[in-house]
Each structure stands twice: as C-alpha cells, then as structure tokens.
Amino acid sequence: MEDKYSVESAEALANEALRLPISEAVPVYEKLLATFPTAAKYWKQYVEAHMAANNDDATKQIFSRCLLNCLQISLWRCYINFIRKVNEKKGLEGQEETRKAFDFMLGYVGSDIGSGPVWTDYINFLKSLPAQNSQEESQRMIAVRKVYQKAIVTPTHHVEQHWRDYENFENSVSRALAKGLISEYQPKYNSARAVYRERKKYFDEIDWNMLAVPPSGSLKEELQWTAWKRFLAFEKENPQRIDTVSANKRISFTYEQCLMYLYHYPDIWFDYATWHAKSGSIDSAIKVYQRSLKALPDCVLLRYAYAELEESRGAIQAAKKVYESLLGDGANATALSQIQFIRFLRRTEGVEAAKKYFLDARKSPSCTYHVYVAYATMAFCMDKDAKIAHNVFEIGLKRFMHEPGYILEYADFLSRLNDDRNIRALFERALSSLPPEESVEVWKRFSQFEQTYGDLASMLKVEERRKEALAKISEGAPSLENSLQDIVSRYSFMDLWPCSSNELDHLSRQDWLTSNMKKKFEKSTLTNETGQISNSNISSKFIYPDISRMVVYDPKQKPGLTTPGLPSTSPLPSSGASSLISTSGIPPVPNVIPKALPPSLASFIASLPPADGPLPDVDYVLSICLQSNLPVAEPGKLATQPQVGPASSDVSGSSKTHLFKPRDRQHGKRKDADSMS
C-alpha cells in the first residue's frame, strides 16, 4: 500500500482475502492486521475463514491474539459460537466449558450497550441444561435467576425485554417469591433503563466502523474524538450510582473500546493511565503505559509520563530503563533526552552521577549548547556551586561562540553573579565573531545591559555601535539617525513608559514612514505617469499599482486634512476627474460622468454618515455603477420566484461574471431582461 493507513487500500485487501483460499489469505490478513491491530471486523473475517476450513487450532490462536484488545460484541459472539460448536458433543464436560466461556465473555463485554443478545443466549443455554433431580433443577433455576438479575441492571438495548422475561420467569417459578423479588429489583431496573436512554445518545454519536488511523486533523476525526471524550466523561460520573468496583470496571471497558478506534492518540493513552493511577491502581496504569509504548513507539511524551509514574512510586531502576530507551545507543540521543536524564540522575543518584553522565554526553555529536546551559544552571541553582557553573559556561563558549542563544544564557548567568566586567567582555568577544545577521539579539541585550548598569557615555557609545552594525543588514534603515524611540528605549522600565500611548503610536508611525521613505529613494526603478514601473529588467506583463497617493491610515484624521510630506486625502473634484484619474493609474471614465442623479439615489447619498480616512471619488464610482449592465427582472417575477441564494454570494462567487457582463450584439437573441436595461 502506498499509504500505510489508507482506509480504501485496507478495504481492498480485506475483499481480496475473502476470495482467496485460507492458505493464501493468511499473509494478506497478517499484513492487514499488523497495520490495524484493533480492527475487530478484520479479526472476525480472519477467524471465520479458519472456522470455515475447520482449523480449530489456528482459530484458538487468533482468538487469543485479538479478544482482549477488541472488545466488540460481534467478534465475541463469534468466539462463543466457536466454543459451543467445539464442546457440543463433549457432554457434561463440554457444557461446563461453555458455561465458563459465557462467564468469561460477559466479564469483559457484558456491560456493552449491545450485549443484550449475549445475556439472552446465556440464559437460554442455562435453561437448556438437563437436570437429573430436584437438586439440580433448583441449582439451574438459581443460576438462571442470577444471570437475569445481572442482565436487568445492565443498560443495554434489550434491558426492557430482559425485565419482561425476568418477570415471567419468576412468576413461573413461584408467584409468592416473585412479588418480593420483583419489587426489590424494580428500582434497579428503572435506573438501568434511564441510564440506557442517556447512554444511547452518546453511543449514537460514535462511528463504530471507523478504523484506527493516526490523527490527521480532519473534521470527522475531531468529532469522533469529542464524542468519545463525552462518552468517557458520562461513564466517569457513574450515573447509575453503582458500587465503585463495578463503576471502575465499566469505565475501563469504555476506555478499552475507545482505544480500538483512537489507538494512535497519545492523549487517550495518557488519560487512561492517569485515571488508573488516580483510582489507586498503579499496576494497571503501568500496564497501560507499556501497551502505549508498543502502540506508539515514537511518542516521547508517553515515555516521559511513564518514567514519571515509575519514579513517583519509587521504582527508580524501572524509570531509569525508560530514560535509557530514550537515549538509545547515545549517538542518536537528542539534547532534550540528555538534559532530562541528567536531571533524573541528579534527583535519584546524586551530583556525581549527573556529572559523570554530562562528561560523557559532551562527547556525543548530538550534544548542543542546551546541554551545557542545563548542567551549568543545575550546578549553580541546585548545588550552589558558581565555580563549576562558570567553568562549564567557559568550556562551552569555545564550542558555541557562534550560537547567540548560548551567549545570552551565559550573560544571564553572569548577571546573577553581578559580574559586569565579564559581561562586557563576553559581549565584546561574541560580537567580534558573530556575523551581523546573527548578532541582532546580542546587540539588543548589550544595549539593555548598558542602559541598566552603565553610565551615559557607555550607553550612548553602545547605541551608536549597534546602529552602525545593524545598518549593514537592514535595508534602508537610518544608520546613525537619532530619534525619540531611542529615548523611549533608554528610559522605559518593564511596563512603565516615559510617554503616553498616543505619543508611542505616533512615534511608531513616524519610524515606519521614515523607513519607507528611505526605501523609496534608494530604489533604482522609476514610475511613469500611469503608475507602471519602467524598469527594463521587470517583465512588462506585470501591472504595478500607483503608490504615490498611499498614506498611513489614521482614524482621527479628518477629511480634507493632510499629513506633512504626503498627498492630500480629500476627494478629487469631479470636474477634473478624468485627467486626475488617468495620471494615477486608474482607467479613464468611459463616458461623460452624469451630473443629475435620481432623487432616491441622491437622498441615499445625502444620508450617509461622514467617513474617517481617505475618501473615494464618488462621481467616478457612481459613473461605473450607472453604466454597468445590471440584470433587471421582469415585472411580477420578483414576488413569485424565490431567490436561490444571497446576492452577496453571487457577486463574490464564481457567478459574478454574468452580472456585469458587457453588451454583446453578436451572439443570437438577448433575453427580455437584457433588453429592458
């Protein structure tokens, strides 16, 4: 299969296996189930193929592989049918084996909402058992009664039928005894029936034919994830108010069913294990984590969660094995796994163990500057050893001088030591070796340091050097120009500013304008009167807009006011519209602009509120609207024919081409609506 998890390819393989003899179909099924190990329908198809060929041993092996991971009623009913078939001629021994199989089955899937037929089959099986004497008859009736009483308190599709059958059964045995038993179980049955109705709402939202595929972010997958989360939340509320053991068993069953479909979702595995741990069943949580690592071997998050659980219960060696599995052979270990293992060793085995591993990790080709920073920070903050931390940073500096992130971390460490002399030396060493495009953050931190701890002369000197260095990589940026933004930067602290928010906005706009003005003057391309760029190096097929009239929008700017150094934003006079528009790159008006407007349109325009910001040329816009060939409906049709869709969708969608279609006299007869325009 091209796509390993392609549902279409999987269905094609399953259909192909159906047409093959079992000997040839086995490798096809194995390949299919290796990809979809929780697909109960494929397991059922596989086992039925062996059953049809009377391969009892192979059938038993397949059931042992799939039953506990695929809690689906149809597959389990196939299992019980196989057990009954194998034991039907074995007499009392076979009957006992079948009874055990029923108990085993109902112990796992008896709480399923679709398990009603299984309960019925078990009851009928018990009723069919022979009784040689009154004692055996009494034992048989007791067994049937117990199964009935479990069935009527289980919220299934058949709970009402089970209740009616139970009433008939008790009345057939003893009317006197039936009255007391029925009155005792009536409230329990009513509760089960009410819970069934609620449970069915969640059950119906789930796609029970879905295959377990890795999440791709599709809407269907998200809806299924949400449906399962809601179903799990419902079961955790214990709506039937049953005992804790039974409630936990039902919740666990729901999680197992959920994993059949959301097998590749790490959050479901984590939720399941966490629920077990909070319920006091640490061993069950560990088993869930172990299963999750087999299902998702590349999921690092689940490994950390598993190691955390082992460490929290004191199983240090078990947790260490999990960390070692993340490290692999060491050569391919990630920097994060090395850091977390150092921290784990520091917590569990002490300082020397962490130091020993750090010395080994330094030799790994996958060791990054993050490992040095993590170990140095741990030595400084946890072991209170500033000398070792300083030595680690210095050793790392020889290897990671080209990493701005490492320089900044080292500077933070020196700041904690109040070592301003070495901080300046560090910045100078780093900036002398870093290329300009990678030194932006280092220069920024150097400036901040001088603004906080330096004198005025050193502060201004670093600012000038910073501008000179960054001017080489910032196209059009003012290299040595001073602005009020420099004062803002120097005299701000945290969220305290030396100016109002309006002043800050104004300064930001001015900086933006200055930067763009520089770019405009430095460009070698010239624009002609129509706004098209006349650079011979640029293809003539590209039409560029005229940006000479572009302004920075200011909501407080009133019509008619101008920004210094920029064109006016007031509307163009209609008398000279044609000439002005033609020089700005807008096509000239095709015909004379009409001066007289219909009264209704004039009234509408007069009622419009004043607009803030640049205004359009109203006469030009109206001339385009009035000269467009708009379709006009025939009289009387607007009232009788409903509109198919909103007008806005027609104009903005693919059908807008026919609404403003120019007149065409060369293509046959026109419609009546066109002739009316």
XYZ file of C-alpha atoms in Angstrom:
677
model
C 0.000 0.000 0.000
C 1.272 3.450 -0.869
C -0.324 4.933 2.208
C 0.126 2.541 5.101
C -3.042 3.724 6.806
C -5.198 4.142 3.714
C -8.727 3.003 4.572
C -9.543 2.364 0.912
C -6.487 0.147 0.467
C -7.335 -1.752 3.646
C -10.849 -2.478 2.425
C -9.450 -3.631 -0.910
C -7.082 -6.032 0.857
C -9.891 -7.404 3.026
C -12.064 -8.022 -0.034
C -9.152 -9.689 -1.788
C -8.585 -12.019 1.170
C -12.228 -13.119 1.058
C -11.739 -14.523 -2.447
C -8.573 -16.449 -1.611
C -8.257 -19.906 -0.022
C -7.230 -19.682 3.608
C -3.637 -20.787 2.950
C -3.117 -17.874 0.558
C -5.216 -15.424 2.588
C -3.163 -15.776 5.788
C -0.293 -13.434 4.732
C -2.839 -10.904 3.484
C -4.670 -10.912 6.822
C -1.421 -10.727 8.782
C -0.289 -7.712 6.771
C -3.661 -6.040 7.242
C -3.845 -6.669 10.991
C -0.244 -5.590 11.562
C -1.372 -2.124 10.439
C -4.808 -2.227 12.101
C -4.370 -4.425 15.210
C -7.640 -3.234 16.782
C -9.857 -3.655 13.701
C -12.371 -6.165 15.094
C -14.098 -6.610 11.734
C -10.867 -7.811 10.110
C -10.121 -10.174 13.006
C -13.644 -11.560 12.723
C -13.237 -12.074 8.983
C -9.869 -13.764 9.569
C -11.137 -16.133 12.249
C -14.286 -17.022 10.306
C -12.110 -18.044 7.358
C -10.270 -20.502 9.633
C -13.522 -21.720 11.178
C -14.930 -22.415 7.722
C -11.852 -24.538 7.000
C -12.218 -26.298 10.408
C -8.773 -25.097 11.508
C -9.601 -25.223 15.222
C -6.040 -24.749 16.482
C -5.449 -21.707 14.260
C -8.823 -20.332 15.331
C -7.905 -20.595 19.016
C -4.591 -18.844 18.413
C -6.264 -15.958 16.614
C -8.831 -15.532 19.376
C -6.032 -15.463 21.956
C -4.370 -12.643 19.996
C -7.358 -10.377 19.480
C -10.122 -10.867 22.037
C -8.752 -8.803 24.921
C -7.785 -5.889 22.658
C -11.004 -5.872 20.611
C -13.969 -5.623 22.948
C -16.617 -5.747 20.239
C -19.760 -7.807 20.597
C -19.808 -9.269 17.080
C -16.267 -10.664 17.464
C -17.006 -12.070 20.916
C -20.223 -13.698 19.726
C -18.169 -15.372 17.026
C -15.930 -16.662 19.829
C -18.792 -18.062 21.896
C -20.274 -19.758 18.830
C -16.922 -21.419 18.214
C -16.714 -22.606 21.841
C -20.236 -24.037 21.709
C -19.509 -25.796 18.450
C -16.309 -27.373 19.812
C -17.950 -28.517 23.047
C -21.418 -29.541 21.891
C -20.542 -33.275 21.769
C -18.480 -33.434 24.953
C -21.363 -33.928 27.352
C -21.171 -32.517 30.856
C -17.545 -31.507 30.407
C -18.402 -29.550 27.258
C -21.344 -27.867 28.990
C -19.106 -26.726 31.809
C -16.544 -25.353 29.323
C -19.290 -23.454 27.526
C -20.611 -22.026 30.792
C -17.120 -20.818 31.707
C -16.759 -19.258 28.271
C -20.032 -17.358 28.750
C -18.892 -16.103 32.166
C -15.537 -15.102 30.688
C -17.232 -13.267 27.832
C -19.740 -11.394 29.970
C -16.958 -10.459 32.384
C -15.330 -8.459 29.576
C -18.150 -7.278 27.313
C -21.221 -7.767 29.463
C -21.534 -4.020 30.111
C -21.605 -3.188 26.398
C -24.787 -1.456 25.309
C -25.173 -4.096 22.594
C -24.598 -7.112 24.829
C -28.310 -7.874 25.252
C -28.333 -10.880 22.861
C -25.360 -12.404 24.720
C -27.228 -12.243 28.015
C -30.220 -13.826 26.311
C -28.075 -16.598 24.788
C -26.541 -17.375 28.162
C -29.938 -17.537 29.861
C -31.288 -19.844 27.165
C -28.179 -22.015 27.424
C -28.637 -22.378 31.194
C -32.314 -23.211 30.765
C -31.420 -25.934 28.269
C -29.107 -27.763 30.655
C -30.524 -31.142 31.770
C -31.487 -31.645 35.420
C -31.441 -35.236 36.750
C -33.095 -34.463 40.080
C -34.781 -31.697 42.019
C -31.497 -30.507 43.488
C -30.001 -29.982 40.037
C -33.215 -28.291 38.934
C -33.007 -25.930 41.895
C -29.361 -25.140 41.110
C -30.246 -24.464 37.497
C -33.041 -22.066 38.480
C -30.714 -20.235 40.871
C -28.117 -19.844 38.099
C -30.746 -18.532 35.671
C -32.055 -16.093 38.295
C -28.559 -14.689 38.939
C -27.957 -14.075 35.240
C -31.368 -12.428 34.856
C -30.705 -10.162 37.808
C -27.401 -9.035 36.260
C -28.998 -8.512 32.857
C -31.858 -6.319 34.110
C -29.470 -3.876 35.824
C -27.199 -3.559 32.767
C -28.111 -0.640 30.454
C -28.404 -2.401 27.082
C -30.660 -2.191 24.055
C -32.598 -5.203 25.403
C -32.991 -4.140 29.042
C -36.785 -3.781 28.767
C -37.135 -7.217 27.137
C -34.949 -8.722 29.843
C -37.219 -7.240 32.514
C -40.343 -8.708 30.947
C -38.666 -12.092 30.605
C -37.489 -11.941 34.194
C -40.999 -11.196 35.473
C -42.354 -14.174 33.536
C -39.554 -16.383 34.812
C -40.118 -15.514 38.492
C -43.872 -15.900 38.182
C -43.427 -19.296 36.552
C -41.224 -20.468 39.422
C -43.167 -19.075 42.388
C -45.687 -16.248 42.434
C -45.205 -15.721 46.154
C -41.459 -15.378 45.810
C -41.784 -13.372 42.568
C -43.625 -10.500 44.230
C -40.822 -9.758 46.676
C -38.000 -10.167 44.142
C -39.716 -8.018 41.506
C -40.398 -5.223 43.983
C -36.738 -5.393 45.094
C -35.303 -5.155 41.580
C -37.855 -2.744 40.117
C -35.931 0.424 41.181
C -32.636 -1.031 39.926
C -34.218 -1.840 36.598
C -35.726 1.651 36.349
C -32.291 3.175 36.970
C -30.686 0.956 34.317
C -33.375 1.857 31.802
C -32.904 5.595 32.437
C -29.123 5.300 32.116
C -29.546 3.319 28.901
C -31.542 6.152 27.342
C -28.818 8.632 28.262
C -26.022 6.322 27.195
C -27.630 5.729 23.811
C -27.293 9.444 22.989
C -23.517 9.195 23.327
C -23.443 5.785 21.655
C -25.180 7.102 18.534
C -22.550 9.835 18.054
C -19.757 7.292 17.593
C -18.759 5.710 14.288
C -18.336 2.063 15.234
C -16.937 1.123 11.805
C -14.055 3.603 11.979
C -10.528 2.251 11.550
C -7.739 3.306 13.899
C -5.523 5.668 11.907
C -3.081 8.355 13.090
C -4.793 11.723 13.604
C -4.709 13.962 10.536
C -6.794 16.851 11.871
C -9.869 16.121 9.773
C -13.273 17.252 10.987
C -14.560 13.673 11.214
C -11.665 12.644 13.452
C -12.154 15.620 15.723
C -15.859 14.887 16.017
C -15.116 11.271 16.931
C -12.524 12.345 19.495
C -15.058 14.716 21.034
C -17.764 12.026 21.050
C -15.508 9.586 22.865
C -14.414 12.188 25.414
C -18.041 12.984 26.164
C -18.866 9.272 26.458
C -15.971 8.737 28.884
C -16.997 11.756 30.956
C -20.537 10.365 31.140
C -19.336 6.974 32.412
C -16.990 8.593 34.950
C -19.954 10.358 36.529
C -21.380 6.935 37.475
C -24.929 7.908 36.503
C -26.343 4.588 37.704
C -24.805 5.060 41.165
C -23.425 1.511 41.225
C -20.605 0.369 43.517
C -17.078 1.664 42.886
C -15.689 -1.645 41.635
C -18.449 -2.074 39.058
C -18.253 1.578 38.021
C -14.479 1.380 37.523
C -14.900 -1.787 35.510
C -17.390 -0.055 33.243
C -15.089 2.977 32.812
C -12.144 0.723 31.994
C -14.266 -1.098 29.425
C -15.177 2.221 27.782
C -11.506 3.236 27.608
C -10.632 -0.103 26.010
C -13.338 0.354 23.421
C -12.172 3.908 22.777
C -8.622 2.707 22.116
C -9.910 0.385 19.412
C -10.655 3.491 17.349
C -8.317 6.159 18.824
C -5.360 3.781 19.025
C -2.880 6.386 17.736
C -3.972 9.198 20.081
C -1.381 9.610 22.892
C -3.720 11.757 24.972
C -6.199 8.860 25.267
C -3.466 6.502 26.491
C -2.313 9.146 28.961
C -5.852 9.780 30.224
C -6.421 6.048 30.668
C -3.198 5.527 32.628
C -3.753 8.655 34.718
C -7.288 7.549 35.575
C -5.956 4.174 36.756
C -3.287 5.875 38.868
C -5.783 8.259 40.483
C -8.096 5.327 41.160
C -5.310 3.675 43.141
C -4.427 1.019 40.580
C -0.777 1.865 39.825
C -0.088 -1.577 38.364
C -2.909 -1.144 35.857
C -1.578 2.296 34.930
C 1.876 0.822 34.285
C 0.389 -1.858 32.049
C -1.429 0.827 30.067
C 1.827 2.749 29.592
C 3.624 -0.405 28.488
C 0.916 -1.075 25.930
C 1.023 2.535 24.777
C 4.758 2.338 24.064
C 4.158 -0.685 21.837
C 1.345 1.122 20.057
C 3.227 4.432 19.721
C 6.955 3.622 19.980
C 7.975 7.065 18.709
C 5.913 9.040 21.211
C 8.417 10.684 23.572
C 5.703 12.268 25.714
C 4.330 8.904 26.804
C 7.813 7.719 27.735
C 8.367 10.717 29.974
C 4.946 10.223 31.553
C 5.700 6.535 32.140
C 9.103 7.299 33.663
C 7.500 9.921 35.893
C 4.975 7.402 37.202
C 7.692 4.819 37.927
C 9.825 7.403 39.702
C 6.889 8.686 41.743
C 6.249 5.212 43.173
C 9.939 4.668 43.974
C 10.756 2.283 41.116
C 13.990 4.083 40.205
C 15.516 1.302 38.112
C 12.341 0.909 36.073
C 12.271 4.667 35.453
C 15.957 4.619 34.508
C 15.280 1.964 31.866
C 12.657 4.224 30.317
C 15.150 7.106 30.128
C 17.794 4.817 28.670
C 15.342 3.733 25.990
C 15.047 7.408 25.032
C 18.830 7.748 24.818
C 19.271 4.661 22.660
C 22.925 3.999 21.866
C 23.875 7.557 22.813
C 24.969 8.658 19.355
C 21.417 9.415 18.262
C 20.207 10.754 21.600
C 18.513 14.131 21.439
C 19.739 17.060 23.509
C 16.435 17.103 25.400
C 16.698 13.439 26.391
C 20.259 14.055 27.614
C 19.125 17.027 29.703
C 16.217 15.145 31.248
C 18.446 12.175 32.059
C 20.963 14.478 33.790
C 18.145 15.915 35.899
C 16.822 12.433 36.664
C 20.263 11.246 37.804
C 20.676 14.372 39.937
C 17.331 13.651 41.642
C 17.782 9.932 42.171
C 21.522 9.163 42.324
C 23.148 12.442 43.261
C 25.536 15.068 41.932
C 28.375 12.747 40.934
C 26.149 10.547 38.758
C 24.821 13.596 36.927
C 28.340 14.970 36.455
C 29.623 11.666 35.113
C 26.879 11.451 32.517
C 27.364 15.095 31.490
C 31.038 14.419 30.762
C 30.000 11.512 28.551
C 27.208 13.475 26.859
C 29.661 16.236 25.872
C 31.353 13.780 23.504
C 28.117 12.972 21.685
C 27.713 14.582 18.253
C 24.080 15.346 19.129
C 25.075 17.388 22.183
C 24.031 21.023 21.719
C 24.637 24.150 23.788
C 21.367 23.462 25.615
C 23.041 20.575 27.490
C 25.805 22.886 28.743
C 23.305 25.520 29.819
C 21.116 22.963 31.611
C 24.007 21.400 33.510
C 25.576 24.743 34.443
C 22.232 26.106 35.642
C 21.625 22.963 37.693
C 25.063 23.224 39.296
C 24.512 26.893 40.124
C 20.898 26.792 41.346
C 20.663 23.348 42.948
C 24.223 22.592 44.026
C 25.033 26.260 44.815
C 28.361 25.872 43.038
C 29.000 29.010 40.983
C 32.589 27.996 40.161
C 31.583 24.764 38.391
C 28.794 26.589 36.555
C 31.234 29.277 35.396
C 33.720 26.655 34.200
C 31.006 24.822 32.251
C 29.944 28.034 30.524
C 33.555 28.861 29.653
C 34.195 25.392 28.239
C 31.020 25.609 26.215
C 31.945 29.041 24.902
C 34.862 27.573 22.971
C 32.408 25.304 21.149
C 29.335 27.512 20.878
C 30.682 31.017 20.372
C 28.626 31.159 17.147
C 25.339 30.489 18.995
C 23.555 33.733 20.040
C 21.302 31.754 22.372
C 24.289 30.442 24.303
C 25.792 33.930 24.596
C 22.571 35.292 26.048
C 22.280 32.435 28.573
C 25.876 32.963 29.642
C 25.188 36.688 30.023
C 22.158 35.944 32.227
C 24.336 33.738 34.434
C 26.964 36.456 34.813
C 24.191 38.958 35.602
C 23.154 36.800 38.550
C 26.733 36.985 39.761
C 26.755 40.789 39.314
C 29.902 40.324 37.230
C 29.550 43.366 34.977
C 33.192 43.326 33.852
C 32.941 39.794 32.451
C 29.550 40.522 30.939
C 31.041 43.363 28.861
C 33.967 41.145 27.913
C 31.563 38.382 26.854
C 29.547 40.722 24.653
C 32.686 42.118 23.039
C 34.079 38.639 22.328
C 30.783 37.408 20.918
C 30.097 40.438 18.727
C 33.569 40.265 17.237
C 32.922 36.720 15.977
C 29.204 36.674 15.212
C 28.102 37.668 11.690
C 25.916 40.823 11.670
C 22.700 38.968 10.732
C 23.025 36.726 13.819
C 24.029 39.444 16.250
C 20.716 41.325 16.487
C 19.601 39.857 19.812
C 23.088 40.066 21.296
C 23.322 43.765 20.417
C 19.858 44.291 21.913
C 20.867 42.613 25.171
C 24.150 44.549 25.263
C 22.217 47.820 24.895
C 19.778 46.830 27.626
C 22.672 45.935 29.906
C 24.340 49.318 29.424
C 21.006 51.124 29.848
C 20.566 49.385 33.201
C 24.088 49.242 34.609
C 26.288 51.549 32.501
C 26.934 55.265 32.595
C 25.610 57.694 29.993
C 28.771 57.669 27.880
C 28.941 53.870 27.637
C 25.203 53.718 26.939
C 25.410 56.143 24.015
C 28.542 54.514 22.648
C 26.936 51.035 22.505
C 23.838 52.502 20.858
C 25.940 54.098 18.112
C 27.923 50.906 17.553
C 24.719 48.894 17.412
C 23.208 51.153 14.745
C 26.346 51.022 12.646
C 26.494 47.223 12.819
C 22.817 46.617 12.096
C 22.651 49.193 9.302
C 24.570 46.699 7.150
C 21.745 44.168 7.304
C 18.717 46.497 7.485
C 17.960 47.790 4.009
C 17.062 51.456 4.095
C 17.316 51.729 7.886
C 18.740 55.008 9.162
C 22.212 54.018 10.312
C 23.177 56.896 12.560
C 19.960 58.883 12.870
C 18.724 59.509 16.363
C 15.056 59.505 17.203
C 12.806 59.749 20.203
C 12.450 55.958 20.055
C 15.988 55.784 21.437
C 14.902 57.876 24.417
C 11.844 55.659 24.883
C 14.070 52.571 24.893
C 16.521 54.033 27.397
C 14.016 55.411 29.863
C 11.392 52.644 29.955
C 11.183 50.011 32.649
C 9.042 46.859 32.405
C 5.573 48.185 31.564
C 6.360 51.780 32.539
C 6.798 54.215 29.631
C 8.061 57.809 29.506
C 5.284 58.809 27.113
C 1.582 58.338 26.528
C 0.186 55.587 24.338
C -0.788 58.193 21.735
C 2.748 59.510 21.614
C 4.084 55.981 21.340
C 1.762 55.245 18.417
C 2.796 58.471 16.744
C 6.491 57.638 17.087
C 5.920 54.170 15.670
C 4.164 55.615 12.621
C 6.932 58.155 12.114
C 9.588 55.444 12.227
C 7.634 53.401 9.722
C 7.285 56.379 7.415
C 10.980 57.216 7.685
C 11.981 53.658 6.896
C 9.697 53.518 3.859
C 10.862 56.911 2.603
C 14.437 55.683 2.665
C 13.480 52.592 0.713
C 11.636 54.614 -1.902
C 14.624 56.931 -2.578
C 17.144 54.105 -2.712
C 15.253 52.109 -5.340
C 16.527 52.480 -8.862
C 13.189 51.839 -10.526
C 11.192 54.837 -11.698
C 7.450 55.007 -12.220
C 5.777 56.627 -15.198
C 2.625 58.746 -15.157
C 0.304 55.725 -15.379
C 1.852 54.126 -12.322
C 3.580 51.309 -14.263
C 7.228 50.590 -13.422
C 9.516 51.399 -16.335
C 12.401 49.156 -15.361
C 13.588 47.145 -18.321
C 14.606 44.316 -16.034
C 10.985 43.711 -14.980
C 8.621 41.918 -17.300
C 6.052 44.173 -18.915
C 3.265 41.725 -18.196
C 3.151 42.798 -14.528
C 0.965 45.831 -13.761
C 2.030 47.649 -10.615
C -0.255 49.982 -8.636
C 0.475 53.647 -8.166
C 1.709 54.060 -4.598
C 2.404 57.782 -4.797
C -1.002 58.530 -3.209
C -0.674 55.908 -0.453
C -0.988 57.240 3.105
C -0.794 55.799 6.599
C -4.359 55.455 7.850
C -5.122 57.481 10.964
C -8.705 57.124 12.286
C -8.510 60.603 13.838
C -7.595 62.259 10.552
C -10.487 64.321 9.181
C -11.400 64.664 5.504
C -9.505 67.479 3.836
C -6.582 67.404 6.298
C -3.193 66.372 5.060
C -0.204 64.664 6.555
C 3.024 66.658 6.249
C 5.023 65.488 3.258
C 2.165 63.371 1.878
C -0.525 63.980 -0.764
C -3.926 65.214 0.292
C -6.521 62.621 1.236
C -9.510 64.787 0.278
C -11.770 63.573 -2.551
C -10.913 64.521 -6.113
C -13.062 67.221 -7.708
C -15.414 65.750 -10.241
C -14.738 68.454 -12.814
C -11.206 67.246 -13.331
C -11.765 63.632 -12.588
C -10.805 62.283 -15.961
C -7.410 63.953 -16.099
C -6.501 63.292 -12.482
C -7.558 59.661 -12.602
C -5.633 58.992 -15.760
C -2.404 60.165 -14.135
C -2.892 57.990 -11.071
C -3.117 54.705 -12.891
C -6.942 54.337 -12.799
C -8.543 53.824 -16.205
C -10.325 56.945 -17.508
C -14.103 57.136 -17.251
C -15.546 55.504 -20.380
C -18.245 58.184 -20.873
C -19.224 61.575 -19.516
C -19.886 61.468 -15.773
C -23.590 62.135 -15.225
C -24.361 65.204 -13.160
C -28.061 64.523 -12.466
C -28.875 61.619 -10.177
C -32.248 60.012 -9.470
C -33.870 61.610 -6.406
C -33.861 58.356 -4.411
C -30.126 57.815 -5.021
C -29.326 61.452 -4.226
C -31.303 61.171 -0.974
C -29.449 57.977 -0.073
C -26.044 59.556 -0.642
C -27.019 62.631 1.388
C -27.989 60.403 4.352
C -24.618 58.633 4.502
C -22.527 59.487 7.605
C -19.159 61.216 7.225
C -16.272 58.782 6.711
C -12.935 58.927 8.501
C -9.807 58.354 6.471
C -9.174 58.561 2.693
C -12.356 59.103 0.635
C -13.096 57.635 -2.802
C -14.073 59.711 -5.864
C -17.854 59.461 -5.550
C -18.600 60.634 -9.129
C -16.277 58.072 -10.601
C -17.782 55.199 -8.547
C -21.332 56.258 -9.462
C -20.449 56.528 -13.150
C -19.243 52.909 -13.136
C -22.391 51.721 -11.322
C -24.759 53.640 -13.631
C -23.074 52.470 -16.831
C -22.947 48.791 -15.794
C -25.341 46.400 -17.490
C -27.226 45.179 -14.398
C -29.870 42.472 -14.985
C -33.448 43.609 -14.415
C -36.151 41.064 -13.539
C -39.435 41.005 -15.457
C -42.404 42.663 -13.718
C -44.170 40.336 -11.290
C -41.390 37.725 -11.152
C -39.719 39.041 -8.022
C -42.820 38.309 -5.966
C -43.366 34.819 -7.352
C -39.873 33.412 -7.721
C -37.877 32.973 -4.531
C -34.239 33.956 -4.571
C -31.981 30.906 -4.701
C -29.143 32.380 -2.683
C -27.992 35.633 -1.154
C -26.964 38.310 -3.566
C -23.628 38.758 -1.877
C -22.627 35.189 -2.614
C -23.452 35.662 -6.293
C -21.381 38.786 -6.591
C -18.421 37.444 -4.657
C -18.569 33.919 -6.000
C -17.923 32.318 -9.361
C -21.203 33.549 -10.858
C -20.283 37.245 -10.698
C -19.090 37.246 -14.307
C -22.599 37.204 -15.733
C -23.933 40.001 -13.510
C -21.674 42.671 -15.029
C -21.357 41.167 -18.487
C -20.873 43.815 -21.240
C -23.326 44.083 -24.086
C -22.700 41.652 -26.890
C -24.725 42.170 -30.076
C -23.082 39.309 -31.967
C -24.437 36.264 -30.131
C -28.050 35.478 -31.002
C -31.128 36.752 -29.241
C -30.875 38.512 -25.946
C -33.171 37.789 -23.019
C -36.047 40.099 -22.220
C -34.315 41.176 -19.029
C -31.278 42.352 -21.007
C -33.390 44.279 -23.494
C -35.106 46.153 -20.645
C -31.824 47.573 -19.467
